[in-house]
Amino acid sequence: MLLIPKLKITSGKDIILSTDHFTVKSGDSVYLKCQVPAGKTLLLQAVYFFLGWKESRRYKFIEKGEVFTWDVRQKRKLYRKRKKDVILIEDPPALIPDKTVNKNIHLPLRRINPRMKHKIIDYLQLFNLGDKQFRPAGSLSLSEKKTVELIRSLIILPEVLLIDDFDLRFPQNLQDKIFDVLKLMLNNGTVIIAAGKASNSFFPHCCTIEDKQVIEI
Amino acid sequence: MKYFLWQTILIILMLGIFTVADYGLRRQHEDNISRIEDLPVIILSHDIDLLRDLALDLLDEPQVAKLKLESNVEILRQMIADYELPATDRILDIDLLPNKLEFFLEGSLAAAENYKSLQQIITERDESLLILSQDEELQELFAVNEINHIIRQMLSAGILLLIVLVSLFLRITSIRKDNSFWQIYCRSGGRVSRLKRYLLTSLIVSFLPVISFGIILHLGDKYLPHTYFLDLNSWLIIIGAVLITCPLAWLITDRQ
């Protein structure tokens, strides 16, 4: 289960976005839809940053009912501390351009057994990337890079998966397969929060941003 | 790899400079020791038995290298032989000639405090004993030795500090260059503990060889005999320090 406290995203004294606390059950997903640039990416980053705290600290924060204020200038510390298994798929892609696709997928894994290697190959072939597995990741297109990141998330099976620009990033012809992969992750208890401009029927819960507030549709 | 290469080249250069400077200091130290060992200390007394007892006491002292006791009769005979004087009883009243005890200092143990303790032993025996020595020159040589020792220690410490700083600087530069790798690693779901292990490895690899080298150098300096020739011992110490400590650092740190 994912517990997000009251969030306030600021840039100095200006408030960019605020939201009440919300809960997402394990294996559930939420879609954040907003056509205009209103702070979807910042919201995902704020959640990512908050989930980087220790569990005890997070629960204490939520119990006290405090507002988690995240200044966008804190962005630099984003990737340093992370205690909960959270993956954020956003721009730029988290791939090392010089290394092969295979090596990029192996990057965060502690141990790689033959079963895992076969799984990776199967998923790459599922998304028509089987023949590109030994090419440098920098030679792939943007949608292919996002697909590689998704495959990597599927191998890791994090507790929370945050996807930015969901409707734009993935190849359109592979949408069904992507949904299958997401279903697999949801069945394993992963919480998925995606953000995009167009509606998506895959996600049971939908929110939007109006007047700097996140509201449920 | 590039940074490791630069680090190795710089460290070899600094060690080379240290070796040359150390050689110069050791040579000067050896010259001083030779000069100290050439300066005699002469004790004169009319009491031969007193000098004989004193000689036995001084033989026990490690800072006394060699010792020679001559009675006034022997001195007279020597003077007659050396200066071809006619051997007659009227030349010198034998009782007026004192007996002589001459000793030379052990150069490697020569220091102002040791010399002072020797003088104390002599004066405690009998205050009427006459001591003849090149006191000023000896004190000067002791002071120069002391300064050389301090300079050598400061030089060693300075070079070690430079090596540490260079290693640390290059390592930090390498870490900063790898920053983008670690950002991607963390974003892709990697464990933060691996990053922490990498940072710890960096610290160990930077400091362990240098600290070990410093300890080995200090122990070698203290317990191994030195000469100003670039003897095998010095090179064995440096090579041993590098060959032992670097694999040790590799064994302790993350080998993945």
Tab-separated table of N, CA and C in Angstrom, chain A residues 48 79-80 82 85 87 90 92 94-96 107-108 152 156, chain B residues 179 181 183-192 194-196:
chain	number	residue	atom	x	y	z
A	48	TYR	N	8.436	10.532	-5.651
A	48	TYR	CA	9.687	9.754	-5.701
A	48	TYR	C	10.626	10.195	-4.581
A	79	TYR	N	18.310	11.621	-6.519
A	79	TYR	CA	18.737	10.265	-6.762
A	79	TYR	C	19.708	9.751	-5.719
A	80	ARG	N	19.800	10.416	-4.602
A	80	ARG	CA	20.798	9.984	-3.631
A	80	ARG	C	20.260	8.977	-2.635
A	82	ARG	N	17.270	6.522	-1.265
A	82	ARG	CA	16.013	5.881	-1.618
A	82	ARG	C	15.917	4.598	-0.827
A	85	ASP	N	11.622	0.596	-2.708
A	85	ASP	CA	11.868	0.258	-4.110
A	85	ASP	C	10.951	1.069	-5.007
A	87	ILE	N	10.734	3.133	-8.797
A	87	ILE	CA	11.377	3.467	-10.077
A	87	ILE	C	10.566	4.560	-10.733
A	90	GLU	N	11.128	8.580	-16.620
A	90	GLU	CA	10.877	9.939	-17.109
A	90	GLU	C	11.951	10.292	-18.121
A	92	PRO	N	15.361	12.530	-18.934
A	92	PRO	CA	15.940	11.665	-19.971
A	92	PRO	C	15.926	10.202	-19.542
A	94	ALA	N	16.919	6.615	-18.256
A	94	ALA	CA	17.992	6.199	-17.345
A	94	ALA	C	18.772	5.048	-17.965
A	95	LEU	N	19.433	5.337	-19.066
A	95	LEU	CA	20.241	4.326	-19.749
A	95	LEU	C	21.614	4.916	-20.021
A	96	ILE	N	22.624	4.057	-19.935
A	96	ILE	CA	23.978	4.513	-20.248
A	96	ILE	C	24.168	4.314	-21.748
A	107	LEU	N	22.096	-3.597	-15.194
A	107	LEU	CA	22.762	-2.583	-14.357
A	107	LEU	C	22.378	-2.613	-12.877
A	108	PRO	N	21.073	-2.521	-12.542
A	108	PRO	CA	20.745	-2.447	-11.120
A	108	PRO	C	20.613	-3.801	-10.438
A	152	ARG	N	13.168	-3.430	-17.642
A	152	ARG	CA	14.033	-3.469	-16.462
A	152	ARG	C	13.201	-3.397	-15.190
A	156	ILE	N	12.847	-6.067	-12.025
A	156	ILE	CA	13.081	-5.692	-10.616
A	156	ILE	C	11.808	-5.845	-9.793
B	179	ASN	N	29.487	10.222	-11.661
B	179	ASN	CA	28.242	10.656	-11.027
B	179	ASN	C	27.032	10.326	-11.897
B	181	PHE	N	26.760	7.961	-14.017
B	181	PHE	CA	26.527	6.515	-13.962
B	181	PHE	C	25.716	6.175	-12.715
B	183	GLN	N	23.833	8.116	-10.936
B	183	GLN	CA	22.470	8.667	-11.010
B	183	GLN	C	21.568	7.702	-11.765
B	184	ILE	N	22.061	7.227	-12.898
B	184	ILE	CA	21.276	6.300	-13.713
B	184	ILE	C	21.073	4.998	-12.946
B	185	TYR	N	22.100	4.570	-12.251
B	185	TYR	CA	22.008	3.336	-11.478
B	185	TYR	C	20.913	3.449	-10.417
B	186	CYS	N	20.910	4.577	-9.696
B	186	CYS	CA	19.898	4.754	-8.636
B	186	CYS	C	18.505	4.875	-9.255
B	187	ARG	N	18.407	5.600	-10.343
B	187	ARG	CA	17.093	5.791	-10.976
B	187	ARG	C	16.540	4.503	-11.532
B	188	SER	N	17.458	3.621	-11.960
B	188	SER	CA	16.981	2.391	-12.590
B	188	SER	C	16.613	1.329	-11.571
B	189	GLY	N	16.698	1.622	-10.301
B	189	GLY	CA	16.278	0.688	-9.264
B	189	GLY	C	17.432	0.034	-8.526
B	190	GLY	N	18.648	0.513	-8.748
B	190	GLY	CA	19.794	-0.079	-8.067
B	190	GLY	C	19.810	0.255	-6.588
B	191	ARG	N	20.526	-0.559	-5.833
B	191	ARG	CA	20.581	-0.376	-4.381
B	191	ARG	C	21.564	0.718	-4.017
B	192	VAL	N	21.176	1.549	-3.075
B	192	VAL	CA	22.071	2.628	-2.625
B	192	VAL	C	23.284	2.048	-1.906
B	194	ARG	N	25.133	-0.278	-2.781
B	194	ARG	CA	26.244	-0.509	-3.700
B	194	ARG	C	27.018	0.779	-3.951
B	195	LEU	N	26.310	1.882	-4.025
B	195	LEU	CA	26.978	3.183	-4.192
B	195	LEU	C	27.825	3.494	-2.972
B	196	LYS	N	27.252	3.173	-1.784
B	196	LYS	CA	28.004	3.446	-0.538
B	196	LYS	C	29.249	2.574	-0.484
